[in-house]
Coordinates of C-alpha atoms and ligand atoms in Angstrom, one line a residue:
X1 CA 82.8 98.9 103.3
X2 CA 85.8 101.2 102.9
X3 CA 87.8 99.9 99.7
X4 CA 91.1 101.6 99.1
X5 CA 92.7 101.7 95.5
X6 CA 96.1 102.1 94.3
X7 CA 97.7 102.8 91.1
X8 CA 101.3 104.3 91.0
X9 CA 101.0 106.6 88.3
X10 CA 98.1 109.1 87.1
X11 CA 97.6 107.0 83.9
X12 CA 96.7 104.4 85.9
X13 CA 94.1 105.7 88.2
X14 CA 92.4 107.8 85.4
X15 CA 90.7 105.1 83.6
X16 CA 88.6 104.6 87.1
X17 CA 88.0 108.6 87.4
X18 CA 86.5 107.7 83.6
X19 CA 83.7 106.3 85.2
X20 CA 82.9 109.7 86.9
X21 CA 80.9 110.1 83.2
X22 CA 80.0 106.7 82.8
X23 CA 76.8 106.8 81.3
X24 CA 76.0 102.9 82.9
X25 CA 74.4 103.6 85.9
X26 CA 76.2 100.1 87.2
X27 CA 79.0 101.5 87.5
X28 CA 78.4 105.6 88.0
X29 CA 81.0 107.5 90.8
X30 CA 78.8 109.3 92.7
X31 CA 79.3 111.8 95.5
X32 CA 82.7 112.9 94.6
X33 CA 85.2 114.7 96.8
X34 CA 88.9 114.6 96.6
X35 CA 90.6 115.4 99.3
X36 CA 94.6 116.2 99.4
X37 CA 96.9 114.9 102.4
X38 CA 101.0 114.7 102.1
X39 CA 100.7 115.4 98.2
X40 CA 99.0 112.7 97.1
X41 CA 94.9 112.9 95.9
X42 CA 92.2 110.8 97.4
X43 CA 89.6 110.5 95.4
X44 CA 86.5 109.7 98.0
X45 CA 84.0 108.0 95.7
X46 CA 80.5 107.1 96.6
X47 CA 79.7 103.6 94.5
X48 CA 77.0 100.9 95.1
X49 CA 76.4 102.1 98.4
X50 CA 80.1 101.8 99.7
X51 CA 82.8 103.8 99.4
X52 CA 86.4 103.6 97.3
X53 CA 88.9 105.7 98.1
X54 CA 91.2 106.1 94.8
X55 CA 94.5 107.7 94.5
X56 CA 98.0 107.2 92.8
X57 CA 100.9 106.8 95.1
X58 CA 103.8 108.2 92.9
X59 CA 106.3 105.5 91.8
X60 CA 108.3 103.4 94.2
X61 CA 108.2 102.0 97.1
X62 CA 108.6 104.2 99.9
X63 CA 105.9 106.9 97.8
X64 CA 103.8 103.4 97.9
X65 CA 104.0 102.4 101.6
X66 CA 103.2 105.9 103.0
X67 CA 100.0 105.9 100.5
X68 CA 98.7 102.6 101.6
X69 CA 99.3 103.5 105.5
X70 CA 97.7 106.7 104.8
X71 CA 94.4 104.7 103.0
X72 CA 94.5 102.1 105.7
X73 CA 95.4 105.1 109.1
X74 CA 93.6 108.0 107.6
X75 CA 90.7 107.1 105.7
X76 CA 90.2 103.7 107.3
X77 CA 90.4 101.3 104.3
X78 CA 89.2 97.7 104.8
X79 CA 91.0 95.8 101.8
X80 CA 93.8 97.4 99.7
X81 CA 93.3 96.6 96.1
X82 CA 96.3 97.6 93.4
X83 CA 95.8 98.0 90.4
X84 CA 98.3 98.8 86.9
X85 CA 101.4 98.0 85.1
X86 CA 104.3 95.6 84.8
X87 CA 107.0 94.7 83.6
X88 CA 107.0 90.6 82.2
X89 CA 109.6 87.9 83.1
X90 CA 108.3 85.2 82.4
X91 CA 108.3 84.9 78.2
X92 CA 104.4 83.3 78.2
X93 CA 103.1 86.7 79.8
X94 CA 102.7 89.0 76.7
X95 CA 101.7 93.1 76.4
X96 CA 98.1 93.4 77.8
X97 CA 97.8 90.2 79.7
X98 CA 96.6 90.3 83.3
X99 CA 98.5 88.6 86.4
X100 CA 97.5 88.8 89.7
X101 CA 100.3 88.1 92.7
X102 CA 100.6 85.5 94.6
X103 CA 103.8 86.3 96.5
X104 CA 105.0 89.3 96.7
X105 CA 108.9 89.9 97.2
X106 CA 111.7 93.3 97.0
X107 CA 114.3 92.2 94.6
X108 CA 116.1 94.7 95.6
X109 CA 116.9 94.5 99.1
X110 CA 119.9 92.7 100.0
X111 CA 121.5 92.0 103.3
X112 CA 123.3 88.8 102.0
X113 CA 126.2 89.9 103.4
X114 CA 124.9 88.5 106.7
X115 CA 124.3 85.3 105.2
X116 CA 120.5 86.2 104.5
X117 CA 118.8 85.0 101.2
X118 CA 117.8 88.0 98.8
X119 CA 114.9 90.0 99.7
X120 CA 115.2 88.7 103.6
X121 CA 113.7 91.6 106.5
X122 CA 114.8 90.7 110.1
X123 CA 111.8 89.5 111.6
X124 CA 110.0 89.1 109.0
X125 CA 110.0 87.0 105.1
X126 CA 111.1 87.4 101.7
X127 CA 107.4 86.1 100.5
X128 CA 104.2 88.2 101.5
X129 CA 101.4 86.7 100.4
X130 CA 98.0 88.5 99.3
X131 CA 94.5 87.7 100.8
X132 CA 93.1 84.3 100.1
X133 CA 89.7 85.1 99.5
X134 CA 90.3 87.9 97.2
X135 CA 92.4 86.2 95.2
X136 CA 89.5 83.5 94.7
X137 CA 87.0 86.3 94.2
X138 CA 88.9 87.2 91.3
X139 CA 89.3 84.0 89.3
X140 CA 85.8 83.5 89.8
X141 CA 85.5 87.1 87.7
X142 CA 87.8 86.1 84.9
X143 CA 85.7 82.7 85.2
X144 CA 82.7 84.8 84.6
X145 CA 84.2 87.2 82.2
X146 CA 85.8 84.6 80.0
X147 CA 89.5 86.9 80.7
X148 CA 92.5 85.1 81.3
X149 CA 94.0 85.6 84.3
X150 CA 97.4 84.5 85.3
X151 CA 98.6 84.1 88.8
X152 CA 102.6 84.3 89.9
X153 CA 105.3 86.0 91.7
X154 CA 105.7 89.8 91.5
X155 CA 108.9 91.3 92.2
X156 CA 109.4 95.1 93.4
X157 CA 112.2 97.3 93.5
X158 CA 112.9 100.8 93.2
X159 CA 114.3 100.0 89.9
X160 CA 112.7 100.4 85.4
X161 CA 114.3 97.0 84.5
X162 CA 114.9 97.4 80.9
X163 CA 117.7 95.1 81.1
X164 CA 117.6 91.5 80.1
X165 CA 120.6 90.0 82.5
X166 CA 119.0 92.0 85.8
X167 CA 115.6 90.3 84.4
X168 CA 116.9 86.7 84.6
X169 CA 119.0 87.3 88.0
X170 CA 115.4 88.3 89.4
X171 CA 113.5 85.4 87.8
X172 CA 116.1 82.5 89.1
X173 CA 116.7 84.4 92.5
X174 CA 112.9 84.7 93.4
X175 CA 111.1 82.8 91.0
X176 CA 109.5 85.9 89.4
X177 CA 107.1 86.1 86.8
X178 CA 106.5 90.1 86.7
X179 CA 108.6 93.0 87.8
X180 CA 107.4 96.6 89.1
X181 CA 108.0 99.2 91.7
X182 CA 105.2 98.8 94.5
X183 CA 103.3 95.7 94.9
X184 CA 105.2 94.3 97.7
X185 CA 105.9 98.0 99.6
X186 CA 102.0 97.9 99.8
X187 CA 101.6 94.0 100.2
X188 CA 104.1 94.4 103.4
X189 CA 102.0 97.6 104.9
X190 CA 98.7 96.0 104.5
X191 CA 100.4 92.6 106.5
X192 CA 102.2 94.3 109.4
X193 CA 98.5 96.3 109.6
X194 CA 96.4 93.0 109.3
X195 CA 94.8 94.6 106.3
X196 CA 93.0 92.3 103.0
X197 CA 95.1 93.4 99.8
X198 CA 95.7 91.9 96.5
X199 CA 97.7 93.3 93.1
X200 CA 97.2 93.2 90.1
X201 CA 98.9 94.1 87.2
X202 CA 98.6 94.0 83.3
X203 CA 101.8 93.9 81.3
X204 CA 103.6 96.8 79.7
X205 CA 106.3 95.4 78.7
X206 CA 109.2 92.9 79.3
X207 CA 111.8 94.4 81.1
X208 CA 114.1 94.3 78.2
X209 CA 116.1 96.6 75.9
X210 CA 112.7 97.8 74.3
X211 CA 110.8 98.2 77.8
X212 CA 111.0 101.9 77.7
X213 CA 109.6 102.2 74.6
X214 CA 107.1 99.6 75.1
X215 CA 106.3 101.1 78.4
X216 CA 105.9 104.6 76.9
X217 CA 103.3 103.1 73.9
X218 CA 101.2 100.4 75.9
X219 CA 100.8 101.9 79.5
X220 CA 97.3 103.4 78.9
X221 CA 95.9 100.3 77.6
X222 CA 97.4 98.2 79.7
X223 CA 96.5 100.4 82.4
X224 CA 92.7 100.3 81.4
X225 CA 92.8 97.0 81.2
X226 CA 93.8 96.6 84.6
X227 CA 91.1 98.8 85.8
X228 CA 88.5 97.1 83.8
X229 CA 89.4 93.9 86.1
X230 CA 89.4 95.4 88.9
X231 CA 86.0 97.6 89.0
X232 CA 85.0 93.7 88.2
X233 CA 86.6 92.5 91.5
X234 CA 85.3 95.2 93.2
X235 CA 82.0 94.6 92.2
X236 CA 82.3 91.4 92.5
X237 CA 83.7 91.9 96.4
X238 CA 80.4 94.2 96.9
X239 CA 77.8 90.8 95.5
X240 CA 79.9 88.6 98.1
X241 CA 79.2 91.1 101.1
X242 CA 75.7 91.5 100.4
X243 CA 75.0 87.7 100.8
X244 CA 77.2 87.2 104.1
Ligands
ADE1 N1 106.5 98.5 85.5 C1 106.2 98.3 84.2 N2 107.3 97.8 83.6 C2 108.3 97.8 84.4 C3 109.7 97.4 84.4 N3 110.2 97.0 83.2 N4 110.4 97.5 85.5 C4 109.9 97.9 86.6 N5 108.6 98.3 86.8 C5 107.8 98.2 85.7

């Protein structure tokens, strides 16, 4: 299996390439080659017999949807799996908790004037949703692990909210429960391309008038958190293949 990961930023992909010294053989990176294509970093990473390919995408959503073409075009990735930050909407998400999307919509894109709803593509939706059996794959490892993971909308624009009115427009206009600046660039990619994917994010913040501080102090544990679940999904994604 080829497993692509994203992160946006370099703080988020670095507590994976942590695991380069990982003294637990469980979960040691071996055979490691980076390899560099249209400024970005592939991290090629031999693990359990299958292969990751790891690399931050730069922030945004166009620096997002050439990355996860390129993993899915270029190196051939089977599933898409993002992993870092976000920004909370919804008040019972706090610093450091996990939630993993289940729809995935651009609150920033916005041909109402043509009587379209928020978010609306021509020929195609405001919603895209994530793989099924991923996302089940993953409640069975926070079942496992005892973690709490949440599940809701993610909204992505090309956009730091750190203000509390643009917050609420987003939560009543698409339901939102967490805000950041890739998920669905990388959600809409891996559907045009028939591609698995599945994001996940651990807050940073709450979008408000202290989200750039907030963002600034809890982004590398947040981030690490993030990562922690995922090398757990990924692992978990691995036992499931073995037995089918
Ligand atoms: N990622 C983390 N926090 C965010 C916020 N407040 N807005 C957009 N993206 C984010």
């Amino acid at each position: 299996m080829i497993i692509g990961i994203i992160s946006a930023m370099v703080e988020e992909v670095e507590p994976f390439l942590d695991l380069k010294e990982a003294e637990d053989m469980l979960h040691y990176f071996d055979h490691y080659e980076d390899v560099r294509y249209a400024g970005r970093t592939y991290h090629h990473i031999n693990y359990r017999g299958h292969k990751i390919v790891l690399v931050y995408s730069k922030i945004g959503k166009v620096n997002a949807a050439l990355t996860a073409a390129t993993l899915i075009e270029k190196f051939g990735a089977e599933m898409v799996l993002f992993s870092g930050v976000a920004g909370a909407i919804d008040p019972a998400l706090k610093i450091g908790d996990l939630i993993a999307a289940t729809q995935l919509c651009q609150h920033d894109l916005d041909i109402t004037a043509f009587g379209h709803p928020y978010g609306y593509v021509p020929e195609g939706k405001v919603y895209v949703e994530p793989d099924r059996e991923l996302m089940v794959l993953a409640k069975k490892v926070a079942d496992e692990k005892g973690i709490e993971l949440k599940a809701g909308i993610i909204a992505t624009g090309d956009q730091f909210v750190a203000d509390p009115k643009r917050k609420e427009w987003i939560r009543q206009t698409f339901q939102a429960h967490a805000i950041e600046m890739e998920g669905a660039a990388v959600a809409s990619v891996c559907d045009d391309l028939n591609v698995p994917f599945f994001v996940l994010r651990a807050i940073s913040d709450a979008a408000d008038m202290d989200a750039a501080f907030d963002f600034d102090e809890f982004l590398k544990h947040s981030s690490k958190v993030s990562s922690d679940f995922m090398m757990g999904l990924v692992d978990k994604i691995i036992d499931d293949h073995a037995q089918s």
